[in-house]
mmCIF file of C-alpha atoms in Angstrom:
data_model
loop_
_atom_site.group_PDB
_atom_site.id
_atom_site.type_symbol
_atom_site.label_atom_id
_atom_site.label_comp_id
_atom_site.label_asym_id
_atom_site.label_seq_id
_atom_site.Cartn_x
_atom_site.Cartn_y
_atom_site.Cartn_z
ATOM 1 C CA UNK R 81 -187.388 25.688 -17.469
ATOM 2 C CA UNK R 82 -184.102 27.597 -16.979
ATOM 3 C CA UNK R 83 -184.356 31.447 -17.528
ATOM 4 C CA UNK R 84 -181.859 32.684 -20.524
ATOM 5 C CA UNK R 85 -178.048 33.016 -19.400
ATOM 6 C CA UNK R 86 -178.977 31.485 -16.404
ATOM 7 C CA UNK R 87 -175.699 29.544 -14.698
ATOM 8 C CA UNK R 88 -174.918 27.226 -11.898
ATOM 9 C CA UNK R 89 -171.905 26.101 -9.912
ATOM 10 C CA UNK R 90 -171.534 22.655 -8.882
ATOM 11 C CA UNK R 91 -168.514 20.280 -7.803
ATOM 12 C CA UNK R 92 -166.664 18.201 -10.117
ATOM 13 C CA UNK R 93 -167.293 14.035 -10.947
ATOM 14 C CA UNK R 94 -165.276 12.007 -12.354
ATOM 15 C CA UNK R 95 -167.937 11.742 -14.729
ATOM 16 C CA UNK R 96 -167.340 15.032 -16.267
ATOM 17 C CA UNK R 97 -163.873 13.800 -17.608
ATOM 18 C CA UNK R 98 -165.625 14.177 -21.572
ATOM 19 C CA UNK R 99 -167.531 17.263 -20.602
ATOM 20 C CA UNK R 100 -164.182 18.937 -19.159
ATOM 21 C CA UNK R 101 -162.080 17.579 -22.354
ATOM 22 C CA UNK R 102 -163.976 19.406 -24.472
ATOM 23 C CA UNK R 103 -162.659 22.578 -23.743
ATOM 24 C CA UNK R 104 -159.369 21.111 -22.333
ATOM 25 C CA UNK R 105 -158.550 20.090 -25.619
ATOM 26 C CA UNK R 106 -159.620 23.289 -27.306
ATOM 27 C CA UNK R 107 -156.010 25.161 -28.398
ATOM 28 C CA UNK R 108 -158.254 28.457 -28.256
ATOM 29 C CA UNK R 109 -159.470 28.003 -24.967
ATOM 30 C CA UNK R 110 -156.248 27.358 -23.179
ATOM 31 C CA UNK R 111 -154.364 29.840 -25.004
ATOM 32 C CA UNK R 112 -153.685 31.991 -21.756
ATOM 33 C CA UNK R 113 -153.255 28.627 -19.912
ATOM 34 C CA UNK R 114 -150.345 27.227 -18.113
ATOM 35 C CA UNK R 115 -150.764 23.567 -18.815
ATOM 36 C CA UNK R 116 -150.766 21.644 -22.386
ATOM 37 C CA UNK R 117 -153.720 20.790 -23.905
ATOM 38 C CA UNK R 118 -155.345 17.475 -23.335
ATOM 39 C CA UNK R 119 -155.694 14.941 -26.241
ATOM 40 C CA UNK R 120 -157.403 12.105 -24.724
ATOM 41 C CA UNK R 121 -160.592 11.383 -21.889
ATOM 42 C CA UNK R 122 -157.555 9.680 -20.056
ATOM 43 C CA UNK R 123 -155.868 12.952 -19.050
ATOM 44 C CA UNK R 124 -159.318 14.846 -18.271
ATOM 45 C CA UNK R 125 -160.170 12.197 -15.919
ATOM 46 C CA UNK R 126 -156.752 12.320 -14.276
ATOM 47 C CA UNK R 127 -156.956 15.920 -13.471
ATOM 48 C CA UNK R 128 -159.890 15.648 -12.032
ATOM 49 C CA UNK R 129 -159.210 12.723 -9.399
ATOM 50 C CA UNK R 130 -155.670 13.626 -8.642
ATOM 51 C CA UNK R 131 -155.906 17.676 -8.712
ATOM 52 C CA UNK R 132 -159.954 18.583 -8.588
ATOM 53 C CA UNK R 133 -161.661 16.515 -6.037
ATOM 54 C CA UNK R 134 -158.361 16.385 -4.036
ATOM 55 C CA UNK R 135 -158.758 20.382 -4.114
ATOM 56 C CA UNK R 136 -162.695 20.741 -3.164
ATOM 57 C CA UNK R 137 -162.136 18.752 -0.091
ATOM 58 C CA UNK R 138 -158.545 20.962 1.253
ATOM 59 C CA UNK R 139 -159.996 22.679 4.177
ATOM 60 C CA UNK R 140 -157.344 22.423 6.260
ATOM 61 C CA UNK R 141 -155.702 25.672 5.687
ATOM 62 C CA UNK R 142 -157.325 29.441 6.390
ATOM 63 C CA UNK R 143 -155.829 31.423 3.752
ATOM 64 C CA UNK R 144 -156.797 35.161 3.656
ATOM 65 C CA UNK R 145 -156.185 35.123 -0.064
ATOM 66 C CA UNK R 146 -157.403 32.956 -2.761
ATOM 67 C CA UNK R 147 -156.773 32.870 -6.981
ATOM 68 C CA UNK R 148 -159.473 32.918 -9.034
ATOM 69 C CA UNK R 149 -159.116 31.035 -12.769
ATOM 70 C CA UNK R 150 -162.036 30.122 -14.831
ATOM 71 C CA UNK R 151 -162.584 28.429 -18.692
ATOM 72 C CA UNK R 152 -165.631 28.309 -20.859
ATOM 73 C CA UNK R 153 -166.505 25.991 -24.118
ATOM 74 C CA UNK R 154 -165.912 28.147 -27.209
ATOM 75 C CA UNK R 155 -169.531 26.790 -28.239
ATOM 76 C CA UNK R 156 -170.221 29.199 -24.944
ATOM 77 C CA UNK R 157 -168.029 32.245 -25.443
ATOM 78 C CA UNK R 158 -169.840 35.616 -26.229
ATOM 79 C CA UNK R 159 -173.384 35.064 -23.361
ATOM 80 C CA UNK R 160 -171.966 36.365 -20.485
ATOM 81 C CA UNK R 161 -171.349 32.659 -19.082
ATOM 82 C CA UNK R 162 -168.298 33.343 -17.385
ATOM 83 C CA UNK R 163 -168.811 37.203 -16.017
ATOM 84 C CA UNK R 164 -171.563 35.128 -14.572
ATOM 85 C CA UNK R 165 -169.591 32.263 -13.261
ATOM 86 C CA UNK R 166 -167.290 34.390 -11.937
ATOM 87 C CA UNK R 167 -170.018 36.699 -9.990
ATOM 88 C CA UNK R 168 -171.373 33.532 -8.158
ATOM 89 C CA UNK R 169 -168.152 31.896 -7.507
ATOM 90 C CA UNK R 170 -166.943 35.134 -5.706
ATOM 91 C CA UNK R 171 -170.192 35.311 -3.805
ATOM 92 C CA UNK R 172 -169.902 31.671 -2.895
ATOM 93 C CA UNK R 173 -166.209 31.795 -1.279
ATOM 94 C CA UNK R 174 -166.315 34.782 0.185
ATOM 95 C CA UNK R 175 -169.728 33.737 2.006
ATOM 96 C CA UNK R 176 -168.128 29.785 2.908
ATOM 97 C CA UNK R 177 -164.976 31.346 4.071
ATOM 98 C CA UNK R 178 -164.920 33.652 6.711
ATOM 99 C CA UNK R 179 -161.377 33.849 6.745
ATOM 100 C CA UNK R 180 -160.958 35.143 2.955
ATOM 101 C CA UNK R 181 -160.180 38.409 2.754
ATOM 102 C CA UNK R 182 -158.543 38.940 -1.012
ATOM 103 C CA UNK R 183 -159.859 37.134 -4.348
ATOM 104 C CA UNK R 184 -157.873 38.050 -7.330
ATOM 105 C CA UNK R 185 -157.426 36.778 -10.881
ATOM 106 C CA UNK R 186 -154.667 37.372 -13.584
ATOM 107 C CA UNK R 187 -154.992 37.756 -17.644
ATOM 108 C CA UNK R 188 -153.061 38.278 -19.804
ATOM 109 C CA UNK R 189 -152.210 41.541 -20.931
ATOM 110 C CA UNK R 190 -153.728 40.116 -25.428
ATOM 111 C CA UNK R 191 -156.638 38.629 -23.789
ATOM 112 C CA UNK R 192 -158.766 41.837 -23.378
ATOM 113 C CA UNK R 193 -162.200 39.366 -23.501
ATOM 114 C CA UNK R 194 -161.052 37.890 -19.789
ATOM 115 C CA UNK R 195 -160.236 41.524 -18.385
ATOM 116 C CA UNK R 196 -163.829 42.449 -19.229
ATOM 117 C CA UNK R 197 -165.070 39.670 -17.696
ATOM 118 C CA UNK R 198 -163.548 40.308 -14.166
ATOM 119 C CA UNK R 199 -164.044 43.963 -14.740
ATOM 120 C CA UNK R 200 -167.961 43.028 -15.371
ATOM 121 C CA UNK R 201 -168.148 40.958 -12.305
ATOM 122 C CA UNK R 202 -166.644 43.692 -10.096
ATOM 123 C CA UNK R 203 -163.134 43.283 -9.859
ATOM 124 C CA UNK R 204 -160.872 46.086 -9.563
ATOM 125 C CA UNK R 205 -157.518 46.181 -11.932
ATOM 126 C CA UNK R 206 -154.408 46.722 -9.963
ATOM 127 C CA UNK R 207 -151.834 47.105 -12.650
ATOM 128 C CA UNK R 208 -149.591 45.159 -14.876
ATOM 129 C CA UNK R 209 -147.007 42.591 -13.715
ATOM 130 C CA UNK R 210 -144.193 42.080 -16.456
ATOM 131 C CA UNK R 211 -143.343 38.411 -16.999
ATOM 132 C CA UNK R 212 -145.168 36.918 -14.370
ATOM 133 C CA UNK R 213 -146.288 33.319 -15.793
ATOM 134 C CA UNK R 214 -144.124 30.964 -17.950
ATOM 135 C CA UNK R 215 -146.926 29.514 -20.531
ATOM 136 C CA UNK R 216 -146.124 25.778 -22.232
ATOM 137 C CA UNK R 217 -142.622 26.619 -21.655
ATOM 138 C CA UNK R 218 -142.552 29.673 -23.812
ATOM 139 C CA UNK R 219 -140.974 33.113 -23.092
ATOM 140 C CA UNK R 220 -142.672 34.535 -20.156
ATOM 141 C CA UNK R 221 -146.022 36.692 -20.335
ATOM 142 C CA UNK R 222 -146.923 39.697 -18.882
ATOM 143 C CA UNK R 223 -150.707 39.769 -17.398
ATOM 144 C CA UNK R 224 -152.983 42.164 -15.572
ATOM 145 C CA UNK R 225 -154.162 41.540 -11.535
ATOM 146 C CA UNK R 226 -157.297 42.456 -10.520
ATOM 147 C CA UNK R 227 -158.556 41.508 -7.773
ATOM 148 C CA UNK R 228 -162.145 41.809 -5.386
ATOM 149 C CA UNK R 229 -162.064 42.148 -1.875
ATOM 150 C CA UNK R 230 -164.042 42.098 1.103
ATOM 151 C CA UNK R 231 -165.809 45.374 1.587
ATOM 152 C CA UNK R 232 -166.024 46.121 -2.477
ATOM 153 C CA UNK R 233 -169.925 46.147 -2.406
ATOM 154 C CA UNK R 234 -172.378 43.602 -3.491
ATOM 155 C CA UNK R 235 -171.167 40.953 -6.365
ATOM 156 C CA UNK R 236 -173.016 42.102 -9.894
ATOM 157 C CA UNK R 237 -176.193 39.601 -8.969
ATOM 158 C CA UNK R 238 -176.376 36.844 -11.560
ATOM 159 C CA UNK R 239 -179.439 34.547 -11.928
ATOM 160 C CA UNK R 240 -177.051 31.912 -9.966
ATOM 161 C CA UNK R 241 -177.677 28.940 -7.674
ATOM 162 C CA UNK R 242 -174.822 27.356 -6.223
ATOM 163 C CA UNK R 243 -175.067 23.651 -4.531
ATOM 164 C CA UNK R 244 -172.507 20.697 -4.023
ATOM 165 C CA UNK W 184 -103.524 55.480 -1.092
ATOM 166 C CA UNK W 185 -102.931 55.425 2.143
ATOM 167 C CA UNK W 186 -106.115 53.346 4.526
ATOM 168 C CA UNK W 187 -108.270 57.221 5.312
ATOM 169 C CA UNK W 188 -107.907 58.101 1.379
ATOM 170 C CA UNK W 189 -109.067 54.698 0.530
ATOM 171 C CA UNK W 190 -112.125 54.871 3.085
ATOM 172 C CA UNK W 191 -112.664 58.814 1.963
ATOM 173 C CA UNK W 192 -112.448 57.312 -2.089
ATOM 174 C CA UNK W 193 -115.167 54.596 -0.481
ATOM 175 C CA UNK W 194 -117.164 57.224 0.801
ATOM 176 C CA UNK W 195 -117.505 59.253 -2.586
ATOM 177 C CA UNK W 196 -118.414 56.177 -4.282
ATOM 178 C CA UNK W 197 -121.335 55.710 -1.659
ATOM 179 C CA UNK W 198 -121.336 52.337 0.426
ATOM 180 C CA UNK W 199 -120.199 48.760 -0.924
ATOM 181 C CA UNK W 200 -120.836 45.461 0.009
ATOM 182 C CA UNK W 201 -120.075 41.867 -0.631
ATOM 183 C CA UNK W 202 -122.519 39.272 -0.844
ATOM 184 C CA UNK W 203 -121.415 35.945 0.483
ATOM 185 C CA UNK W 204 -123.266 32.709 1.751
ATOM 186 C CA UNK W 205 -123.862 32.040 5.026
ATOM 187 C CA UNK W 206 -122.450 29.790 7.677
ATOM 188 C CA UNK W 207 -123.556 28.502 11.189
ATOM 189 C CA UNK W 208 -121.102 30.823 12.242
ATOM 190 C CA UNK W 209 -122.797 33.840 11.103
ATOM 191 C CA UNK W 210 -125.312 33.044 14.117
ATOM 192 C CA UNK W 211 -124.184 35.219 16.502
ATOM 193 C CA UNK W 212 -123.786 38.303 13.682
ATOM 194 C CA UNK W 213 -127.416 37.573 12.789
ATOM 195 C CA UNK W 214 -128.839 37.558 16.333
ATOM 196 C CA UNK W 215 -128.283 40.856 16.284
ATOM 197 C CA UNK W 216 -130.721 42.020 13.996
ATOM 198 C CA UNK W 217 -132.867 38.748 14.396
ATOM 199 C CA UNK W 218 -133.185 39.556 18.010
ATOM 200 C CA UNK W 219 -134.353 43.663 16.966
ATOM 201 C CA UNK W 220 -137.877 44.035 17.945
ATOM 202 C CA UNK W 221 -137.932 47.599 15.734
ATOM 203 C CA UNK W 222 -136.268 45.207 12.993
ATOM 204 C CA UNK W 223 -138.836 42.156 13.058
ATOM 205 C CA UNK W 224 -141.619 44.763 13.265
ATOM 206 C CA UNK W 225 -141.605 45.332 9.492
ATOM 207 C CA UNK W 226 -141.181 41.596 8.753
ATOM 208 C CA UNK W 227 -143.197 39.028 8.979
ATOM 209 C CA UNK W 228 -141.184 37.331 11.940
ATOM 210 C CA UNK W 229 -140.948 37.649 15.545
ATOM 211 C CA UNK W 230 -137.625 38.767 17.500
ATOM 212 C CA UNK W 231 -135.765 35.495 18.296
ATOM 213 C CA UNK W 232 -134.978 35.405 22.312
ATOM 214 C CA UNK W 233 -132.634 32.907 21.632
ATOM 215 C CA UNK W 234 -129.918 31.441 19.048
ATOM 216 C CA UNK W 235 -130.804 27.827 19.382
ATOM 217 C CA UNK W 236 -133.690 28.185 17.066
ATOM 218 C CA UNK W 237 -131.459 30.514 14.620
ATOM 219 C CA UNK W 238 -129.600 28.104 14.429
ATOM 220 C CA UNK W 239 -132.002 25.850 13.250
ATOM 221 C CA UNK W 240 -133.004 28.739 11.086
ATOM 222 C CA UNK W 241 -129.825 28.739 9.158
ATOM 223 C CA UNK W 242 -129.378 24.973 8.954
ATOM 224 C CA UNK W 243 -133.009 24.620 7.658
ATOM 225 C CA UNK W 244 -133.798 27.081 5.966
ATOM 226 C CA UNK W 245 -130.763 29.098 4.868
ATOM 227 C CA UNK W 246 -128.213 26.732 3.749
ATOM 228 C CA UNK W 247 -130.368 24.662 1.317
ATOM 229 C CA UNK W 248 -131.998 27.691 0.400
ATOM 230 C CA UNK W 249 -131.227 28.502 -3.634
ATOM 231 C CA UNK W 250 -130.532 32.065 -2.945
ATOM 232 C CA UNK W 251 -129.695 33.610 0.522
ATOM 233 C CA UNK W 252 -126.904 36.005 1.085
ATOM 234 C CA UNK W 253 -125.249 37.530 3.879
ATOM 235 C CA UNK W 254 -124.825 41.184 3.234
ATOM 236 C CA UNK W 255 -121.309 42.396 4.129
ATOM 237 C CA UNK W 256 -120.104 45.914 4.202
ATOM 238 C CA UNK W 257 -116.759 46.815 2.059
ATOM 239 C CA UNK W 258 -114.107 48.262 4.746
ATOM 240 C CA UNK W 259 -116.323 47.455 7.621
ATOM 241 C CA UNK W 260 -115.825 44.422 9.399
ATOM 242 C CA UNK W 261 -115.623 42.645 6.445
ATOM 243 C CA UNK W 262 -116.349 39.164 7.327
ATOM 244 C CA UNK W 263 -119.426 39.771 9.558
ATOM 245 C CA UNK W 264 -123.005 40.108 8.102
ATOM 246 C CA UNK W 265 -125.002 42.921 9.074
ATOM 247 C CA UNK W 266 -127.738 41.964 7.416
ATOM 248 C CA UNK W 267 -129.227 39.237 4.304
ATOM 249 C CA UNK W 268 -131.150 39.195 1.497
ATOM 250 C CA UNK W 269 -133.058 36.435 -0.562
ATOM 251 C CA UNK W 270 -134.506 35.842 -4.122
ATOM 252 C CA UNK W 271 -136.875 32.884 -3.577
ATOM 253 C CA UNK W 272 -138.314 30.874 -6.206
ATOM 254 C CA UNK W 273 -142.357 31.030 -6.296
ATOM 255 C CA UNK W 274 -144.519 28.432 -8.551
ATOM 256 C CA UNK W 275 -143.954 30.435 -11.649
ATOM 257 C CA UNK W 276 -139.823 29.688 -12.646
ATOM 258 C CA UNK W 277 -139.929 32.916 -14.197
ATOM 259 C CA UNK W 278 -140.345 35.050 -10.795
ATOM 260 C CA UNK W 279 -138.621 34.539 -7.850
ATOM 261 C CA UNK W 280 -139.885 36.940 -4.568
ATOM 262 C CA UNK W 281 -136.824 39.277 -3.231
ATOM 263 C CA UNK W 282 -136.478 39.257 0.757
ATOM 264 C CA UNK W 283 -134.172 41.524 2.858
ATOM 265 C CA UNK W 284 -133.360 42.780 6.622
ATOM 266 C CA UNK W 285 -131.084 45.197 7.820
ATOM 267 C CA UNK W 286 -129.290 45.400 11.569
ATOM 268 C CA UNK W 287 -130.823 48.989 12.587
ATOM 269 C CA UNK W 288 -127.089 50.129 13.129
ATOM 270 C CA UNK W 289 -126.529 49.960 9.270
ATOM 271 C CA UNK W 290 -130.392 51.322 8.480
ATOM 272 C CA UNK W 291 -129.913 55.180 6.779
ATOM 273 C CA UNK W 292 -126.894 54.795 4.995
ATOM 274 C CA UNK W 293 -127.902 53.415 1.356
ATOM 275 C CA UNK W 294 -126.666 49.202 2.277
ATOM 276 C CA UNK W 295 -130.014 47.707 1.335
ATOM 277 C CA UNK W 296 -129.843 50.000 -1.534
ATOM 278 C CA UNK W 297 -125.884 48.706 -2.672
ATOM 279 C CA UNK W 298 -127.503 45.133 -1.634
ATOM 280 C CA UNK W 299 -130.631 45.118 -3.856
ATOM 281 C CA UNK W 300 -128.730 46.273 -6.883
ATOM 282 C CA UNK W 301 -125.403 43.635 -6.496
ATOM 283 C CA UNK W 302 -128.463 41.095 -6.235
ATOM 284 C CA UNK W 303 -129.918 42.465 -9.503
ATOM 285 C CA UNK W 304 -126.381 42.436 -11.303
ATOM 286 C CA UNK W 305 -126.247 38.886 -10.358
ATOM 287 C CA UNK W 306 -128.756 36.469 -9.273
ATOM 288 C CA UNK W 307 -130.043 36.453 -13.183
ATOM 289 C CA UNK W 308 -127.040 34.516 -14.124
ATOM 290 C CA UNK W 309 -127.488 32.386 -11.498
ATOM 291 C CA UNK W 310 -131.144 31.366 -11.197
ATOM 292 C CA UNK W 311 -132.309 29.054 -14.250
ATOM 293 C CA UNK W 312 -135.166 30.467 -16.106
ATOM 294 C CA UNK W 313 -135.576 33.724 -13.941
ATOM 295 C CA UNK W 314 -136.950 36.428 -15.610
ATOM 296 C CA UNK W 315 -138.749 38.856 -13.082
ATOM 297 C CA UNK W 316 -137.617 39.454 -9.302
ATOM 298 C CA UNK W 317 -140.522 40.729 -7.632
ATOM 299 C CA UNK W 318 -140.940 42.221 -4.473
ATOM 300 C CA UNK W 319 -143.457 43.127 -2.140
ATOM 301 C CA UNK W 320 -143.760 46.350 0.494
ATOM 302 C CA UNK W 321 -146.116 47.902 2.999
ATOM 303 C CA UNK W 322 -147.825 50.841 1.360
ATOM 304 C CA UNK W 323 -146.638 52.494 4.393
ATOM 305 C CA UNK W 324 -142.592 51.274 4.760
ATOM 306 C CA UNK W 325 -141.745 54.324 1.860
ATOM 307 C CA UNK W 326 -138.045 53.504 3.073
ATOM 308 C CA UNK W 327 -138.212 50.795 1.779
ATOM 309 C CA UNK W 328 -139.909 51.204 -1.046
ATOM 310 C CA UNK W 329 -137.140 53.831 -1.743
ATOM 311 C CA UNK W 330 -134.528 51.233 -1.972
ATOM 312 C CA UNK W 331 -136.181 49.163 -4.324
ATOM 313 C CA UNK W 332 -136.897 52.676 -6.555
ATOM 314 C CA UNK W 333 -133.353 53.456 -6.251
ATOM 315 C CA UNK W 334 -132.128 50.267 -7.037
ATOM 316 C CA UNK W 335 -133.857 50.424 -10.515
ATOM 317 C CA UNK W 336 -137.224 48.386 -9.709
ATOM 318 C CA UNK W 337 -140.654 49.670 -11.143
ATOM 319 C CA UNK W 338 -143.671 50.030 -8.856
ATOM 320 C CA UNK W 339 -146.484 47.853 -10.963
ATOM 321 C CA UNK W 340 -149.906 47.921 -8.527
ATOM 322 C CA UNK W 341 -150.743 48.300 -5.041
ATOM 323 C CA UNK W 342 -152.515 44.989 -4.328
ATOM 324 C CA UNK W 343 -155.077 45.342 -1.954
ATOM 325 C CA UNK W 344 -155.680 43.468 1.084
ATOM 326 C CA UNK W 345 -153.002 41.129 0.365
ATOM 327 C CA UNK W 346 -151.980 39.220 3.290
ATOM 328 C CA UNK W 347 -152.680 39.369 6.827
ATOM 329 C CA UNK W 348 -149.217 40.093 9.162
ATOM 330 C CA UNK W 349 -149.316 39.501 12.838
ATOM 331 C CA UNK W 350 -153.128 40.273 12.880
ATOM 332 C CA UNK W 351 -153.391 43.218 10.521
ATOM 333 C CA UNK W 352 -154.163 43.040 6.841
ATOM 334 C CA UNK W 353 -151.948 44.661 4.498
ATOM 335 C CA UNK W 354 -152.160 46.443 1.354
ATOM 336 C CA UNK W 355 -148.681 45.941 -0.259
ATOM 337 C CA UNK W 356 -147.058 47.194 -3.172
ATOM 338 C CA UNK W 357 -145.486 45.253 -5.603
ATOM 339 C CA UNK W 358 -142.704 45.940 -7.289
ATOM 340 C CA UNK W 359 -140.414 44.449 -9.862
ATOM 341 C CA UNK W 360 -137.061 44.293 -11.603
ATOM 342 C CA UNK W 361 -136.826 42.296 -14.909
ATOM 343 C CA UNK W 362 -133.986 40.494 -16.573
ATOM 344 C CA UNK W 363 -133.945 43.179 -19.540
ATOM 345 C CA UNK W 364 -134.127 46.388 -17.105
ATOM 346 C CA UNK W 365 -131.389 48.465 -16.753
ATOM 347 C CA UNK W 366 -128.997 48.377 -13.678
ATOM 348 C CA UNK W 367 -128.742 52.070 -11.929
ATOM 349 C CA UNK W 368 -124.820 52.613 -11.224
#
């Protein structure tokens, strides 16, 4: 039986395309986001064979620095599910690539629930960038960078397991 | 005026330039600075040793480039480049990154600075959708983190650890210049 709040990471499947409409459909959820929202199981399952699974497998490349983004259910909001998503994804990349040196992660300067999160998982703010993201082709926003890097100290533990 | 009032007048005013594109042509002006080992130590190139690959520089990169200029000084040698400066788009079409290098011979007397701002006064009009021109400086160049300051730019964050350069990770500062900010005279 799984402990309360506990959360694990796993790789995408094509057979999440409901799971990951759910939320991609939710106007609340991708408020701060770039893309649209999706209205049909069609476009959920596109994203994930032509821009997911394509993206686990990219290990071509060494980057020293890597973005961080991250979305919840609003059924899920409110538990700590993403300060503890975003604890064991840091731990994860920073232990499977050497290389990475920089993680950092952007919100929006009206979405004070996301800055707590990365602040909660150990992040560091940086400052404010003015108009740094266009959103659904609206005027641009300003958001806050934080970042974590190598050498910050341990990740806030989370009761996490992490498998592919 | 006669040509020494004009250049005095020039002087008061502080130093102009022109902005202009580039041409193959411009390869020999730009081997000079390309070639600068001082120069391509605070950028994230190596000296070039030769111009056949400058070439190939300019023709690949440079020319189909959106926004590269050669930075001419007013009542210098007019025509020739002594340095260039970029705005290039990122993924975001609001933000483009600003780029620029200097032939040492022309470093101390306030071009980048005159540079930077005709850039500002310009590329806005010229770049669909851009919003923010960002740019990004070793915590420890404070030259040129002066010409950005003096051109009008705000310092935002230091962003830590942000890139490795020629084996040595950086913490760089970034700073930016909006559409709405006001240009410094």
């Amino acid at each position: 039986m799984e402990a309360e709040g506990y959360v694990s990471l796993r790789e995408f499947t094509e057979a999440d395309a409901e799971a990951l409409l759910e939320w991609a459909s939710d106007p609340r959820v991708v408020r701060f986001q770039r893309r649209d929202a999706y209205t049909h199981v069609d476009e959920a399952r596109r994203y994930i064979i032509d821009h997911v699974l394509p993206f686990c497998r990219t290990r071509g490349t060494a980057p020293s620095a890597a973005s961080l983004g991250y979305l919840v259910a609003r059924a899920h909001w409110g538990r700590g599910v993403a300060t503890r998503a975003v604890s064991a994804a840091a731990e994860a990349v920073f232990a499977e690539w050497p290389w990475l040196v920089r993680l950092e992660a952007i919100a929006d300067v009206e979405n004070p629930a996301s800055q707590r999160v990365l602040e909660k998982a150990g992040f560091t703010r940086e400052g404010v960038l003015r108009r740094y993201v266009v959103l659904k082709g609206r005027p641009s926003r300003d958001v806050v960078m934080f970042s974590f890097v190598r050498g910050d100290g341990e990740v806030k533990p989370a009761e996490v397991a992490t498998h592919s | 005026m006669d040509r020494s009032q004009e250049l005095q007048a020039a002087a008061a005013r502080g130093v102009e330039v022109s902005l202009r594109r580039f041409d193959l042509a411009d390869v020999d002006a730009m081997m000079v600075w390309a070639s600068d080992p001082q120069v391509a130590a605070v950028c994230r190139w190596e000296p070039y040793e030769s111009t056949e690959p400058l070439v190939a520089f300019i023709r690949e990169v440079v020319l189909p480039h959106p926004w590269f200029r050669a930075i001419c000084v007013v009542g210098g040698e007019e025509e020739r480049p002594v340095g260039a400066v970029s705005v290039t788009p990122t993924a975001d079409a609001c933000r483009a990154e600003l780029g620029y290098v200097l032939a040492r011979a022309h470093w101390g007397k306030g071009v980048a600075t005159a540079a930077v701002k005709r850039v500002v006064a310009t590329v806005f009009a010229e770049l669909e959708g851009l919003e923010r021109v960002e740019a990004l400086v070793d915590v420890r160049n404070a030259a040129s983190q002066r010409v950005l300051e003096k051109a009008g730019f705000r310092r935002e964050a230091v962003l830590r650890k942000y890139c490795v350069l020629k084996g040595q990770v950086k913490d760089m500062v970034m700073y930016s210049f909006i559409s709405t900010d006001p240009l410094v005279e």
